[in-house]
Short mmCIF file of C-alpha atoms and ligand atoms in Angstrom, two decimals:
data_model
loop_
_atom_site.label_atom_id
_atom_site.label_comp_id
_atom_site.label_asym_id
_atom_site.label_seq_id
_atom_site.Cartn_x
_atom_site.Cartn_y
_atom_site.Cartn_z
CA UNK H 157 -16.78 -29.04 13.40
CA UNK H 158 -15.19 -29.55 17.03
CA UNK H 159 -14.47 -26.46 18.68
CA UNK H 160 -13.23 -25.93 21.05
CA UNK H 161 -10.70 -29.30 20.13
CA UNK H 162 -7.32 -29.24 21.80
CA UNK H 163 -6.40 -32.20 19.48
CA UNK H 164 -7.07 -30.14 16.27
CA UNK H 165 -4.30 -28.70 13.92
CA UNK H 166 -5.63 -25.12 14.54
CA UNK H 167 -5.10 -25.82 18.64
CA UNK H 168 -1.62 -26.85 18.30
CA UNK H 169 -0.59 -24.10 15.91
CA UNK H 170 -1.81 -21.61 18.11
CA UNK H 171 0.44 -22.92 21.40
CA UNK H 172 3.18 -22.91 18.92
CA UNK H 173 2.49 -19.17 18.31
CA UNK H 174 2.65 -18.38 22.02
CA UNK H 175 6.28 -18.71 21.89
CA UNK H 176 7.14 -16.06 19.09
CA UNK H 177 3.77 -14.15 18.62
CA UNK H 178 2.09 -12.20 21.03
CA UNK H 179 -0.87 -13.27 22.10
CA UNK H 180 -0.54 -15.64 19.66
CA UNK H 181 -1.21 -13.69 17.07
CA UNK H 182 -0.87 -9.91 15.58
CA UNK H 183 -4.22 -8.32 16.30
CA UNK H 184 -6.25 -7.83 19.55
CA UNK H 185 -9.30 -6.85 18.04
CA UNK H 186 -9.89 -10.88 16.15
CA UNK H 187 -8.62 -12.74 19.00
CA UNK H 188 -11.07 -15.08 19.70
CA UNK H 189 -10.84 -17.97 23.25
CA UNK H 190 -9.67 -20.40 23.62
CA UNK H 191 -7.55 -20.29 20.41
CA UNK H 192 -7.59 -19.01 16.72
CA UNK H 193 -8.63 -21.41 14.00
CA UNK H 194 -5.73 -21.28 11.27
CA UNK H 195 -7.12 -21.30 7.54
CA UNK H 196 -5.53 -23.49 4.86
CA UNK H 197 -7.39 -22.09 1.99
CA UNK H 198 -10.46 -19.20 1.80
CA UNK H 199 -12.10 -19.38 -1.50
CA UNK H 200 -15.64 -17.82 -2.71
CA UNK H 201 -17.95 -17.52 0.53
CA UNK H 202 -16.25 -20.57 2.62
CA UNK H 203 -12.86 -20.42 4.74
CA UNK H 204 -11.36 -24.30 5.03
CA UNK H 205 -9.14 -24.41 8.25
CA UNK H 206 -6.17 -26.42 8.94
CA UNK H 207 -7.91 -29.46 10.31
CA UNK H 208 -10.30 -29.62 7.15
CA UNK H 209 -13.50 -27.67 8.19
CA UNK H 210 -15.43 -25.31 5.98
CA UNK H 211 -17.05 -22.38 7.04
CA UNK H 212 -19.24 -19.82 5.42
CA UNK H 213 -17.48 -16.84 6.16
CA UNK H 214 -20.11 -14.44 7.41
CA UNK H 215 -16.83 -11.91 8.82
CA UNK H 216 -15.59 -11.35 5.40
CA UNK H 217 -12.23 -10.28 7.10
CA UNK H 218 -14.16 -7.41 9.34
CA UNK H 219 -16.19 -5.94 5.95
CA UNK H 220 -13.19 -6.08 3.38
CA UNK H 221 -13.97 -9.18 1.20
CA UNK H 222 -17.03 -7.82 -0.60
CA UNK H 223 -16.13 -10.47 -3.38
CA UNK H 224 -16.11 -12.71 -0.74
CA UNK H 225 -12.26 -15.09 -1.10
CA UNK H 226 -9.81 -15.42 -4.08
CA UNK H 227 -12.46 -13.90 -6.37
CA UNK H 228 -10.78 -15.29 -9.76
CA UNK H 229 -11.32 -11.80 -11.22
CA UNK H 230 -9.36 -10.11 -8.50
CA UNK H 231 -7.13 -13.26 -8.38
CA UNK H 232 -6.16 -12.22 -11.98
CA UNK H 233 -5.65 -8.58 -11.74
CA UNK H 234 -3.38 -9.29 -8.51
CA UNK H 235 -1.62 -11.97 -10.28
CA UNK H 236 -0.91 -9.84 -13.55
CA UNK H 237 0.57 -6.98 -11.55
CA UNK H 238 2.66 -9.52 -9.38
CA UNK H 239 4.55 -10.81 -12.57
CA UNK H 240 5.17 -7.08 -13.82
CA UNK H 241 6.39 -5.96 -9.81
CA UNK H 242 5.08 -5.39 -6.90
CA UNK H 243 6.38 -2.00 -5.98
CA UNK H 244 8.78 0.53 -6.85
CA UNK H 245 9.32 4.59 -6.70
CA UNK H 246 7.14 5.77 -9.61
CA UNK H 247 3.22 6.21 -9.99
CA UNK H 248 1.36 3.32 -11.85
CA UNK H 249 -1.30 2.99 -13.68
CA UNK H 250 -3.38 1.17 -11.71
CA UNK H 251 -3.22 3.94 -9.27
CA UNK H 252 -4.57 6.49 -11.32
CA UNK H 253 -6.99 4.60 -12.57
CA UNK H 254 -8.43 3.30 -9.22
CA UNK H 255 -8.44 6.98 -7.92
CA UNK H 256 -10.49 8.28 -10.99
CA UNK H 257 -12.82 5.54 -9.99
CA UNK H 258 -13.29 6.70 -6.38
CA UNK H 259 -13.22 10.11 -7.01
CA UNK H 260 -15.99 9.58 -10.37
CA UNK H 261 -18.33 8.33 -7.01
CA UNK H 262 -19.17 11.32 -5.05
CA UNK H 263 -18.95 14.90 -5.43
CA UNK H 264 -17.40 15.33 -2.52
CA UNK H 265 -14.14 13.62 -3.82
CA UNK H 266 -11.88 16.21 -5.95
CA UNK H 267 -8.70 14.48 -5.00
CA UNK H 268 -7.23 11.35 -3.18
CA UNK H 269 -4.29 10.11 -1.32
CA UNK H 270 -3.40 6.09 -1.12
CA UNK H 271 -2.13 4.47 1.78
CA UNK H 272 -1.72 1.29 3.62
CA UNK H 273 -4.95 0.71 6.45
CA UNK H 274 -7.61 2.58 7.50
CA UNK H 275 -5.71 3.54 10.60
CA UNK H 276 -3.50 5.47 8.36
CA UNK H 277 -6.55 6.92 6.43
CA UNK H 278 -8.31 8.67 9.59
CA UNK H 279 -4.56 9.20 11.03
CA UNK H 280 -3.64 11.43 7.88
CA UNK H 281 -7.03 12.51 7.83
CA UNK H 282 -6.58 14.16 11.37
CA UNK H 283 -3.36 15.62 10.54
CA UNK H 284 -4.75 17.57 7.60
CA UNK H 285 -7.62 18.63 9.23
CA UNK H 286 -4.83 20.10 12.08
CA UNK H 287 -2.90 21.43 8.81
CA UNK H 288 -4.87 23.42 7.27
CA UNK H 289 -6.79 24.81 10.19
CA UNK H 290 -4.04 25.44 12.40
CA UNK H 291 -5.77 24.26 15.07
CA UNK H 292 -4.60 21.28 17.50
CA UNK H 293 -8.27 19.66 18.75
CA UNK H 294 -10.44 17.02 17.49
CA UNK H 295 -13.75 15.82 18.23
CA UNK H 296 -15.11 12.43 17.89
CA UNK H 297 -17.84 10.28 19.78
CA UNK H 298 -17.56 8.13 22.80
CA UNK H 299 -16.97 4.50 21.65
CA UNK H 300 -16.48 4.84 17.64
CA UNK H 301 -13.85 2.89 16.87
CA UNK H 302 -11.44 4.54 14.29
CA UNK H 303 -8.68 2.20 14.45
CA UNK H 304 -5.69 2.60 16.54
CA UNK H 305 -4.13 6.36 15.96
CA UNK H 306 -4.01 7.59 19.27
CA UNK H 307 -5.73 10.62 18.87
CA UNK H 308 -8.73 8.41 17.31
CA UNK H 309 -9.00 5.43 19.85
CA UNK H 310 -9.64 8.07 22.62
CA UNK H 311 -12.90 7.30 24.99
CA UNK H 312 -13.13 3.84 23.18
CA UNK H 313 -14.19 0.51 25.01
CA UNK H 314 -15.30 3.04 27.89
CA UNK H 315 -18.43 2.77 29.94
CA UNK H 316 -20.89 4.87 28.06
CA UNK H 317 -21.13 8.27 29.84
CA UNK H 318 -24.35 9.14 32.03
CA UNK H 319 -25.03 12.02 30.70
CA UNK H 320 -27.37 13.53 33.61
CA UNK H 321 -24.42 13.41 35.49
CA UNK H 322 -22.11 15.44 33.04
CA UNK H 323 -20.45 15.16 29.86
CA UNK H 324 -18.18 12.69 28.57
CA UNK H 325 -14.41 12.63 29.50
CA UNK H 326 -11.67 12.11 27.06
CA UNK H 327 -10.14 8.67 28.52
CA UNK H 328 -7.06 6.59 27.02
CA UNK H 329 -7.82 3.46 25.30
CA UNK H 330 -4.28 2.31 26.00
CA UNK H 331 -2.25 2.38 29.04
CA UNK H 332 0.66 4.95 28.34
CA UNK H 333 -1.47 7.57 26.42
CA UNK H 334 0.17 10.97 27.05
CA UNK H 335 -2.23 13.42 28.63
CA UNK H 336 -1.52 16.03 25.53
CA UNK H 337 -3.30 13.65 23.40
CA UNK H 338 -6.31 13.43 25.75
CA UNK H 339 -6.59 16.83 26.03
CA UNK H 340 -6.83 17.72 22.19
CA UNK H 341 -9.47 14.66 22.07
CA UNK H 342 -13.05 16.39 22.71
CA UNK H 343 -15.50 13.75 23.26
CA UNK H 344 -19.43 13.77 22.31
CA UNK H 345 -21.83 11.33 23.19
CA UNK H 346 -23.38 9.54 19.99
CA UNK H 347 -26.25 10.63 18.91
CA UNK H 348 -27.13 13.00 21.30
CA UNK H 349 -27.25 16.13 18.82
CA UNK H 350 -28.09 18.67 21.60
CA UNK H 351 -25.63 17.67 24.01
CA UNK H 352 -22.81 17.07 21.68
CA UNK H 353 -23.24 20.57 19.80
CA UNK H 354 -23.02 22.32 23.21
CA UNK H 355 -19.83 20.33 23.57
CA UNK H 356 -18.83 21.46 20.08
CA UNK H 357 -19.82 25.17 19.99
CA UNK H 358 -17.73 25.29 23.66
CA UNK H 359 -14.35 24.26 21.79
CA UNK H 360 -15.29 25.66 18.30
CA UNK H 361 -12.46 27.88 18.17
CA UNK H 362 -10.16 25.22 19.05
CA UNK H 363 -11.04 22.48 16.86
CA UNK H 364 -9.75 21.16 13.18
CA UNK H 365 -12.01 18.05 12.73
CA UNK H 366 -15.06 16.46 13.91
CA UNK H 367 -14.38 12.90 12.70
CA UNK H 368 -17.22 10.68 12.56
CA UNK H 369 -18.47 7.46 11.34
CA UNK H 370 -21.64 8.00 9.59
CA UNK H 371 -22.72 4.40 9.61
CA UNK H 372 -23.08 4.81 13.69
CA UNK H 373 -21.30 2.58 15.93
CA UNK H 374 -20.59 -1.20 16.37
CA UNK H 375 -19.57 -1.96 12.75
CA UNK H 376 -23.37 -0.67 11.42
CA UNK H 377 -24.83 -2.15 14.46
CA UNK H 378 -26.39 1.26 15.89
CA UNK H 379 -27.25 3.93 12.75
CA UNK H 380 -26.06 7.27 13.27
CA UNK H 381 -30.09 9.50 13.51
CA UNK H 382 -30.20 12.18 10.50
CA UNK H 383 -30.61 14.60 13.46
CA UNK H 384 -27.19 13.71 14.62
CA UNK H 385 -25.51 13.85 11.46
CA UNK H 386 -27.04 17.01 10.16
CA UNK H 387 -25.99 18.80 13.28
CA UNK H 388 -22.14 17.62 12.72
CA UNK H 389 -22.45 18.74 9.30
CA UNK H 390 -24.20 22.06 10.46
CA UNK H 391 -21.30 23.11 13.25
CA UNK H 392 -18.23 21.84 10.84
CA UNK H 393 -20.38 24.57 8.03
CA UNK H 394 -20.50 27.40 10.37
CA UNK H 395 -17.40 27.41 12.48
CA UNK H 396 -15.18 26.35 9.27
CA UNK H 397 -13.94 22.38 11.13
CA UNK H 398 -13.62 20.28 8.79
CA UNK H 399 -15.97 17.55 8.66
CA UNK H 400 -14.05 13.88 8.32
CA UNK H 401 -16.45 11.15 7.66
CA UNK H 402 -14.88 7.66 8.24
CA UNK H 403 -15.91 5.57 5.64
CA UNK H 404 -13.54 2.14 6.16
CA UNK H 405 -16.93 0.25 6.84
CA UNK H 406 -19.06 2.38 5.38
CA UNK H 407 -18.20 2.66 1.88
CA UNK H 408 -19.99 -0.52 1.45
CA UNK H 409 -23.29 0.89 1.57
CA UNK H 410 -23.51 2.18 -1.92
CA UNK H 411 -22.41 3.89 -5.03
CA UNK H 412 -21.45 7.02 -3.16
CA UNK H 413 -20.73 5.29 0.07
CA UNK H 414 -23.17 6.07 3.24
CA UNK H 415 -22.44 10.02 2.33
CA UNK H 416 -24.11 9.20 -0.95
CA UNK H 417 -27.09 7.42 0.60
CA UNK H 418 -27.44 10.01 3.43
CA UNK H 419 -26.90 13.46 1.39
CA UNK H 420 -24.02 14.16 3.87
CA UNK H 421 -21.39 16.60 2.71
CA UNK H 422 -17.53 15.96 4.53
CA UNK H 423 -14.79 17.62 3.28
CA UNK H 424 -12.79 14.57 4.15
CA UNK H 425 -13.45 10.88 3.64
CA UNK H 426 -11.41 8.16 5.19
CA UNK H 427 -11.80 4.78 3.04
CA UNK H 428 -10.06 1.43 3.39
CA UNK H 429 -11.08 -2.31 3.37
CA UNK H 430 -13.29 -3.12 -0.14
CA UNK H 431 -11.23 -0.67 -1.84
CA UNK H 432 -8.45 -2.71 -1.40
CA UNK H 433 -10.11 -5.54 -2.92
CA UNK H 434 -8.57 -8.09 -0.51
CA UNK H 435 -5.38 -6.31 0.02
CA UNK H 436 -3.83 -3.54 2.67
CA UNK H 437 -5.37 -0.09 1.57
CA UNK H 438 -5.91 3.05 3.24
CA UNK H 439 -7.16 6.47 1.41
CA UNK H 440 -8.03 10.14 2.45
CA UNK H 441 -10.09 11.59 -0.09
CA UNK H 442 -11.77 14.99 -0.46
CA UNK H 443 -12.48 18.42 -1.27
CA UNK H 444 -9.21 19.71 -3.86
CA UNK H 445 -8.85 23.33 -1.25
CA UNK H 446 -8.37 20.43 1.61
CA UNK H 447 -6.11 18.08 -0.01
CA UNK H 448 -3.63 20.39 -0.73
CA UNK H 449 -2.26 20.08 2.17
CA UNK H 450 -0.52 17.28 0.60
CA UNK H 451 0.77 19.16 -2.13
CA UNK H 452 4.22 20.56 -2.15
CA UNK H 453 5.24 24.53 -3.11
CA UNK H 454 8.88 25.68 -3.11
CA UNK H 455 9.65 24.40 -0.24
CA UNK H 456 7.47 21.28 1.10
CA UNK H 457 3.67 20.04 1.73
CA UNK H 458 1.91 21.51 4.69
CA UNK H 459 1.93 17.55 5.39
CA UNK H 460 4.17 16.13 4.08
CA UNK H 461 3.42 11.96 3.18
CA UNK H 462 5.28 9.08 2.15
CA UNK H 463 5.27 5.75 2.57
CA UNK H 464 6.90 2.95 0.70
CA UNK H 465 4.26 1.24 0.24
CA UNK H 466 1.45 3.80 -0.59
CA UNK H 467 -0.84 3.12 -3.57
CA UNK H 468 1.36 -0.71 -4.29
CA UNK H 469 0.47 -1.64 -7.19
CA UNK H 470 -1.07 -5.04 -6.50
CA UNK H 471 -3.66 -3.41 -3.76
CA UNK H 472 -4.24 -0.59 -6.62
CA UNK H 473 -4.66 -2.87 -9.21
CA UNK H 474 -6.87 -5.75 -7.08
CA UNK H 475 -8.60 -2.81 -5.61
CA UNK H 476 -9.58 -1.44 -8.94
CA UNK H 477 -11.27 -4.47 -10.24
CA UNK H 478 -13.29 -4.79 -6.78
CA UNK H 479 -14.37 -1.44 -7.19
CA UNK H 480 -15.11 -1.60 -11.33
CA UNK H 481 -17.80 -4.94 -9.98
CA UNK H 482 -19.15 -2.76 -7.57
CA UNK H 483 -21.68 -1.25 -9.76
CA UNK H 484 -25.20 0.11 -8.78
CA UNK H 485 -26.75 -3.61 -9.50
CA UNK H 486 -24.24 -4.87 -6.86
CA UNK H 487 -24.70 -2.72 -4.28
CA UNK H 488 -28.63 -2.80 -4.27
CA UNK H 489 -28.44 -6.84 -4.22
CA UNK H 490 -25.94 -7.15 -1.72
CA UNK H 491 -28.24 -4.62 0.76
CA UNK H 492 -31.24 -6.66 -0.60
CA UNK H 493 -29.59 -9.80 0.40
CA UNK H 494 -28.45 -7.75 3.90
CA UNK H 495 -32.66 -7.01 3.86
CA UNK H 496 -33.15 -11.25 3.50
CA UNK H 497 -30.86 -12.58 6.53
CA UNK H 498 -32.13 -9.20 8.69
CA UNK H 499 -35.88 -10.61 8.15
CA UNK H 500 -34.92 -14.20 8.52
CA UNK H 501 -33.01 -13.20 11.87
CA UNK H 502 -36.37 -11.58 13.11
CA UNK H 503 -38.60 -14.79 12.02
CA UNK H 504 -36.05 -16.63 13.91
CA UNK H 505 -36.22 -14.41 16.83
CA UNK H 506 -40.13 -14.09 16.61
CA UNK H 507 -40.67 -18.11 15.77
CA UNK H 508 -38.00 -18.84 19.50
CA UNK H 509 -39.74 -16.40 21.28
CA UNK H 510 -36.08 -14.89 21.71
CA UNK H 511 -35.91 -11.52 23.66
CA UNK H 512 -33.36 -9.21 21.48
CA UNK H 513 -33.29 -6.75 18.61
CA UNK H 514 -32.21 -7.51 14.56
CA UNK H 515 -29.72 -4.64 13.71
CA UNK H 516 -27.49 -3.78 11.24
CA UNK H 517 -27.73 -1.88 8.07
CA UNK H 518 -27.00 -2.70 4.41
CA UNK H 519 -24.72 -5.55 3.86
CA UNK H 520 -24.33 -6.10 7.08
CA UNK H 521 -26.35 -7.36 10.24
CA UNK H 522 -26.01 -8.25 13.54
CA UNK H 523 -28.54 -8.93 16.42
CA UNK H 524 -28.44 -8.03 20.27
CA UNK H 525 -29.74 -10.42 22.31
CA UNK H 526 -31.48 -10.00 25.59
CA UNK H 527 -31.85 -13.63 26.40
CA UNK H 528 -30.25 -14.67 29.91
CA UNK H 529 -30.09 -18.14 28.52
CA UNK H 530 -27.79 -16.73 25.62
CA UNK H 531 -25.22 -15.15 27.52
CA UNK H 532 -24.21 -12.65 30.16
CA UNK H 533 -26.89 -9.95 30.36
CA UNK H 534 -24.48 -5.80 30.46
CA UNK H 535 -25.95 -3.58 32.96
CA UNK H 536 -27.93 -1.94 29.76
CA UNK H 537 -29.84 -5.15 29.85
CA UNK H 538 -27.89 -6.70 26.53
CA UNK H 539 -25.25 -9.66 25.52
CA UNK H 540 -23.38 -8.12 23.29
CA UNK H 541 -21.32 -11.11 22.65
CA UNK H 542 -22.94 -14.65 23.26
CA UNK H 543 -20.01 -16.88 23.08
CA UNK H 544 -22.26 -19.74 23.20
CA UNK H 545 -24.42 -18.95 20.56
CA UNK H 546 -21.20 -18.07 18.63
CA UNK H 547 -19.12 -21.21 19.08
CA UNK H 548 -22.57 -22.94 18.14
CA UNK H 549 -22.35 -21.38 14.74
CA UNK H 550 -18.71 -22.06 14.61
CA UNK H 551 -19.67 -25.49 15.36
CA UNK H 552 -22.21 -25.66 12.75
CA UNK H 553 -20.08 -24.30 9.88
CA UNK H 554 -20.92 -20.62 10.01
CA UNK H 555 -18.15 -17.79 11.17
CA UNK H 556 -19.22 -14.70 12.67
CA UNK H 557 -18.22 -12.16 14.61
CA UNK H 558 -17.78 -12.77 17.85
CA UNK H 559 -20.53 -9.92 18.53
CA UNK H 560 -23.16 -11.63 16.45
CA UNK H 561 -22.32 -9.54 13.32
CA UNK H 562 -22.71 -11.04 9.92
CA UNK H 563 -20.95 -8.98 6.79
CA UNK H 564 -22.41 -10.52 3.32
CA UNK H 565 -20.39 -10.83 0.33
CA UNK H 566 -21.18 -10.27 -3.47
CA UNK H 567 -20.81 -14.02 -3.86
CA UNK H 568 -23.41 -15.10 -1.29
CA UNK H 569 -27.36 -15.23 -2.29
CA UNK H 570 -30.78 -15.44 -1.02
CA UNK H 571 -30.01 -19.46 -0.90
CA UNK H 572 -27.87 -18.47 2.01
CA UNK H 573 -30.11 -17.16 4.64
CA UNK H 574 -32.62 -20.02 5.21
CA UNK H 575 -29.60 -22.68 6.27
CA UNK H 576 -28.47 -19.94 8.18
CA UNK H 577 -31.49 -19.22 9.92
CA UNK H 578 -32.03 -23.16 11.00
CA UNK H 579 -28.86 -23.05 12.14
CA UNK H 580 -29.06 -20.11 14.58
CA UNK H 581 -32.87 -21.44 15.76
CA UNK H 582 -31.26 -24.45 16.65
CA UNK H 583 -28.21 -22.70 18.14
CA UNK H 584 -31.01 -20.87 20.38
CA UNK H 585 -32.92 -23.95 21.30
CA UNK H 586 -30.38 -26.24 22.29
CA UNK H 587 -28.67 -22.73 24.41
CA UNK H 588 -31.72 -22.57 26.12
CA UNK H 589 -32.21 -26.50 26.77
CA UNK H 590 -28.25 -26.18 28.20
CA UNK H 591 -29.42 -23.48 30.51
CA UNK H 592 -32.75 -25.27 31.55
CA UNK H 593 -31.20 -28.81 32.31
CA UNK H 594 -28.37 -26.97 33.89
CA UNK H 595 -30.81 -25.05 36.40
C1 LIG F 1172 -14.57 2.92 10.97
C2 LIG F 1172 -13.15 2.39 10.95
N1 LIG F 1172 -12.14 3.25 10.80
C3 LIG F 1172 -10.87 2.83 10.75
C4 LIG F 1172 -10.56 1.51 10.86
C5 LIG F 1172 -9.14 1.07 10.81
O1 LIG F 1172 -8.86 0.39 9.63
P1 LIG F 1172 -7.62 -0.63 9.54
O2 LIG F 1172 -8.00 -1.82 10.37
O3 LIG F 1172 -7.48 -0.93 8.08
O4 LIG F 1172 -6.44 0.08 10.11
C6 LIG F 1172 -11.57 0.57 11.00
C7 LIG F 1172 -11.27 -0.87 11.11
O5 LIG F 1172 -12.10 -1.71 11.34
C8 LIG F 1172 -12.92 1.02 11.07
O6 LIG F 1172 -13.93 0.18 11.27
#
């Protein structure tokens, strides 16, 4: 494929979009230069863009396509619930069957709450924490991403903090952030479990939540340390904050999610993405004492929740047969498969002599490259994004992150990873010869 190709379909789609989208488009975080490809059909593992190119999508729409694209199954549940209506103001069936499914897969689930995006999830997560604590504060770590709630995106995209020189700042992600939101933001650095308990036990009496993303940080790219996240569970224990674990991504780990696979024990869980199976979803999910909060007496809910389209019934019923394939066999070969490409990454690495370091966890992986012929080198010593060695995957049919971060889908296989790995040694060579005859 040619890209970048200002004569392509995709190229003059996108300048059309600059007059009536912003930025082209409707979300900052997949905006990719110099323009976005525009898909004409996704099906199985490969996307097919405007201008007839196939890719193997290795972005699975940021972690949510875990049946990889128009998986017929899902096709048909989504279709079925289409012809019989696609929302109204009563409870379906698909909804209480999808949330005796999730809440069947961990003990720490009593009851559940649907909404539309993950956003939403950790949003209403927050505000029951605040609800039935009484108190106004969260913590959360320096540069976890938690979608765009206010209250969550504080200290993100910031320069990590040193910490011999002090403790990190609550900063606003967006311009325009009132200060009374940074000041009921505590921030802790990331796996620093000394540090950041100091910074907890200082604002203990103060705080309703500790939300945290037990996968680590950089969609799976860093793991959270079992020091880390026994010492979050530990303070939320003994000073009564509730402990939110944001599971959008990491629900994909297993069975039980990453709680299951890590013995962790929130009393909230924020979930979105695969349980949507393809469409918008957003849930809060938890202990039965904490969920009340959404529960009405006399008069009204300590949090009250609507939403016109919470719990539709085509994301509940779509969502419900992604979830039902998700069984214990699925889940161990798509982390097995994860296993494959992370090992065929590192032969790749090892066989190019490449400086950098195979990451990711599960069903997902990602590498970090150290390479000053593979992009610009952060003053930690890493390229966190090689746009060159990204547009030559792009190039050669595979679609990525922009970050290097591949997400695998139930529909891949072992097949998979050897093409791939070609690929990105010949993405790595040719880089380097660029570099060379450019020096
Ligand atoms: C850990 C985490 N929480 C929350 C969100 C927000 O989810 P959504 O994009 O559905 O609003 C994301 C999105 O990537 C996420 O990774």
């Amino acid at each position: 494929m040619k890209y970048p190709n200002p004569d392509s379909k995709s190229a003059a789609l996108f300048r059309q979009a600059q007059n009536v989208l912003t930025e082209g488009g409707s979300r900052s975080t997949i905006r990719i230069a110099p323009y976005s490809i525009y898909v004409r059909e996704a099906k199985g593992k490969y996307i097919t863009d405007v201008d007839g190119n196939k890719l193997l999508d290795l972005n699975n729409n940021y972690t949510s396509m875990i049946h990889g694209h128009a998986h017929p199954d899902i096709v048909d549940a989504a279709m079925r619930q289409i012809n019989r209506g696609t929302g109204y103001s009563f409870g379906s069936e698909a909804e209480l069957a999808l949330a005796e499914l999730l809440c069947g897969r961990s003990p720490n689930f009593d009851k559940i709450r649907f909404m539309n995006s993950g956003t939403e999830a950790v949003m209403n997560a927050i505000k029951a924490a605040r609800a039935y604590t009484g108190r106004p504060k969260i913590a959360k770590c320096e540069n976890s991403y938690h979608g765009s709630y206010d209250f969550a995106e504080v200290s993100l995209g910031v320069d990590p903090t040193d910490l011999s020189t002090g403790d990190p700042v609550s900063q606003a992600y967006s311009k325009g952030t009132p200060q009374g939101v940074l000041d009921d933001v505590v921030v802790i650095p990331f796996n620093e479990p000394e540090i950041a308990r100091r910074i907890l036990d200082e604002n203990a009496g103060e705080l309703a939540a500790v939300l945290i993303d037990p996968i680590g940080q950089g969609l799976a790219r860093i793991a959270a340390s079992d020091e880390f996240l026994a010492m979050i569970g530990q303070f939320c224990e003994q000073n009564d904050v509730i402990h939110i674990a944001d599971e959008v991504i990491a629900f994909r780990a297993g069975w039980s999610g990453l709680q299951g696979e890590r013995n962790l024990k929130p009393q909230l869980t924020t979930l979105g993405k695969i349980i949507g199976g393809g469409f918008p979803v957003g849930a809060v999910v938890g202990n039965a004492d904490v969920m009340s909060v959404f529960e009405a007496d006399e008069t009204r809910a300590k949090l009250p929740h609507g939403g016109t389209y919470n719990a539709n019934p085509v994301t509940m019923a779509a969502g419900l047969r992604a979830m039902e394939m998700m069984t214990t066999d699925a889940f161990t070969r798509l982390n097995q498969l994860g296993d494959a490409f992370r090992k065929g990454v590192q032969e790749v690495f090892d066989l190019s002599d490449t400086d950098g370091e195979v990451q990711g966890q599960y069903s997902i992986f990602s590498m970090t490259l150290s390479d000053p012929a593979l992009g610009d080198i952060s003053a930690r010593g890493h390229i966190y994004r090689s746009a060159g060695l990204h547009r030559y995957m792009v190039q050669n049919g595979y679609w990525m992150t922009p970050g290097m971060i591949g997400v695998l889908s139930t529909v891949m296989d072992t097949a998979d990873v050897a093409p791939f790995c070609e690929t990105l040694l010949s993405g790595i060579r040719e880089l380097r010869e660029q570099k060379a005859s450019a020096a």
